[in-house]
């Protein structure tokens, strides 16, 4: 039996202390630490962050070094949940503590929740709560840098399962909440120190509703580097717009974004970031303007492929950019503001300047970028313009375009190919290359069937016309080159306008139409300006000119702002003398007119005058504004029912003072077609007759000189027409006098004037000249016989009257010759009527009748000479009135000398003094007038054979004029002429 004194006390036994230590470690690990942590975590949350927290259960296994925390929950000072987790499992690796490394075999966090608030001042709630409970302290710089070395931490595996990050944004006007859930993260082999250089692997997946984020790759912290792949799928427009709206000029109403790319990032040395194999996709995009109800642009898909970005090399390369079904609505309001640039118009100038500066190179280092191909497919642009008086509405659809490669080298040409449609059948194609800086453009253009009607609002800004039809075709090569300060360029090709129909705006009646207007070839040079056209072919032109009742025409005011009448030409700026060469050179080799038709309706006359030209064909050659240039014109057509028109001549240099010579010949036009004009201006309609005109015009600048030969063949007037504008003369007489023996009126009407004078119109001037000629003939008919009278020594005025010896029916000497001339004229013009009216001059003829009685009383026969007659009359005055009366009479009439004995006036004075108290019978003068008329009628009829149906005796008159003949006073009896 052992001696009990020999045994050691238990407390001195090593095993006792080991067991005790184990028990204490076990108790501390299983009971103490969990108990402490369960109380310490809420306390620390309160102390460090001001949160109210709680933990449901804490378990720690001191032997496996695992920690499990369940039911973590924390609320901020406002009582809102901020952090929570269903379970936290931590598995610590003890053996690596020997190396000074805190290693974790695994960290797993199940169903964590974190609420992150972005505050109005752009602070974060987590940081706010921390800084609120940890006021900033000033530390010496050495203390701040002493803790710069991070602790050695190693994480074999980190897992975050079914997480939820609630992000609330209060920085903008309306708060927005985003729940990122589920959030799953796996991270393997992560260390805060440099180990064997093997990077850790990680995966991250997160969702915001249907929006998905997937991120996988590897990461190293010392130094920081990462390689991996990131994929953003179906990111909603609401998510993007919320963050971009303060900076975006447009409102995005719809759309999703997806991004898929490989990346590599490193902070070893200079920071490096490289992405490869990137693809960006935007689907179903819809964008609008602020305060607009409808979107201005929609896009079915935008796909950007082959994106490579290298931050170190400052380069971006894109394989292709594809835009599918882009539909845009671009509009311009009445103030000229285009909707797509409207959001930028209110931007402050300093902000624009800052943006411009930010777009420059950093530090002067260039940024290289390149896009291999940009494609636009099946797209549409709708243009609305409210600036014109009639808003424009034009749609370009089926737009397909491809261009590239494009790079930062803006001076390199970029190939492009464009096709689109306008209207129902219009097609536009352009292919070539463009350089952006400096700007150059080389293009092969093709416009086929472009309807002109949609573009009429722009044409109406300068012309009051509307397109009721018409399409444009253009084929050619266009080259443009920006030669600052002027843009130079050329176009070579051809153009055609088909099936054109022009009307006045708001009217349906056609003004001008044609089947085809073709220009081939066309050479246009912008600077210096030059346009050369080979042949202009106009086929089936049809023009309609209507003159309204007020004198205006459907062409009046057609070109807006063209009326320069009344302007003071002295106020025009002086033109720089550049010699004979104009600033813009214009040449046309020839103009061909095929099967033209022109209609005229004049509503100023009643019935309305209508006529037209048909089968108009011709050619104009050699038009130019560069001297010396002499063009020519040849044209022919049918006028009216059976008339023929020909025009020939030469055309001087356009815009110069060269003379243009034109000859126009009209033949076989029915005069009945002009009946409305005869009715208005002459007062008679036209039954028959033909018109011929030979016109010769010389035009030098605005000055015109014209010879107008007008031939009216067998013109026959019809019924009279009541017209306030009709000339108040015997028209039939005038026409009869103008006719020759063959019934033809052939007159020359030369005119001259200034074409710039708005009151000068060639047609009106010619018509006025003819009417004046007709009026002159009608009012002075005997002057029209002047050429016949002059052969006999008479004027036209003298031929229209005969002189009688006072108081007798005896013609004055030589007057009978006039009767023969009149008879001959009446025989040549059977339509003429001669009216004979006997007349007396009461004073002279009355005195002669009284003298006849006195002569019989004094036995003074006709053969008594004047001296003897004067002595006998003076003696009779002395016998009747006394010697004193004779002397007084001689003194009053200045007849005191011997010359009085040969004075016919003194004879008349003596007779008047002797017969002043003698009274003639009342019928004496009337009888004398009747006798004179009868004598003239009988003599003209019997002696000179004027037919009775041409000779008419009118009622006698007592208003005959007198004139002094060679030696005696004569009484003038005029004839009157008329026509059937």
mmCIF file of C-alpha atoms in Angstrom, residues 44 49 178 184 202 281-282 286 307 474 477 479 523 556 604 647 657 662 707 712 746 771 795 812 851 940 978:
data_model
loop_
_atom_site.group_PDB
_atom_site.id
_atom_site.type_symbol
_atom_site.label_atom_id
_atom_site.label_comp_id
_atom_site.label_asym_id
_atom_site.label_seq_id
_atom_site.Cartn_x
_atom_site.Cartn_y
_atom_site.Cartn_z
ATOM 1 C CA UNK A 44 -20.863 48.210 -30.672
ATOM 2 C CA UNK A 49 -23.007 53.743 -35.642
ATOM 3 C CA UNK A 178 -33.713 49.831 -56.139
ATOM 4 C CA UNK A 184 -24.801 35.989 -54.747
ATOM 5 C CA UNK A 202 -14.741 35.193 -57.873
ATOM 6 C CA UNK A 281 -26.855 46.171 -77.000
ATOM 7 C CA UNK A 282 -29.823 48.508 -76.547
ATOM 8 C CA UNK A 286 -37.838 55.211 -77.067
ATOM 9 C CA UNK A 307 -15.390 46.752 -78.375
ATOM 10 C CA UNK A 474 -30.999 63.048 -111.013
ATOM 11 C CA UNK A 477 -21.181 62.786 -109.581
ATOM 12 C CA UNK A 479 -17.642 66.566 -105.360
ATOM 13 C CA UNK A 523 -21.918 70.721 -115.260
ATOM 14 C CA UNK A 556 -49.215 88.052 -111.449
ATOM 15 C CA UNK A 604 -61.342 91.420 -119.519
ATOM 16 C CA UNK A 647 -40.254 82.911 -135.101
ATOM 17 C CA UNK A 657 -26.515 95.302 -123.560
ATOM 18 C CA UNK A 662 -36.479 88.557 -133.407
ATOM 19 C CA UNK A 707 -41.773 97.246 -136.634
ATOM 20 C CA UNK A 712 -56.284 92.425 -142.197
ATOM 21 C CA UNK A 746 -52.067 96.716 -144.616
ATOM 22 C CA UNK A 771 -56.868 102.126 -132.783
ATOM 23 C CA UNK A 795 -54.282 118.610 -149.219
ATOM 24 C CA UNK A 812 -65.064 129.217 -156.725
ATOM 25 C CA UNK A 851 -74.982 143.529 -152.549
ATOM 26 C CA UNK A 940 -71.335 114.670 -158.649
ATOM 27 C CA UNK A 978 -69.417 107.486 -144.080
#
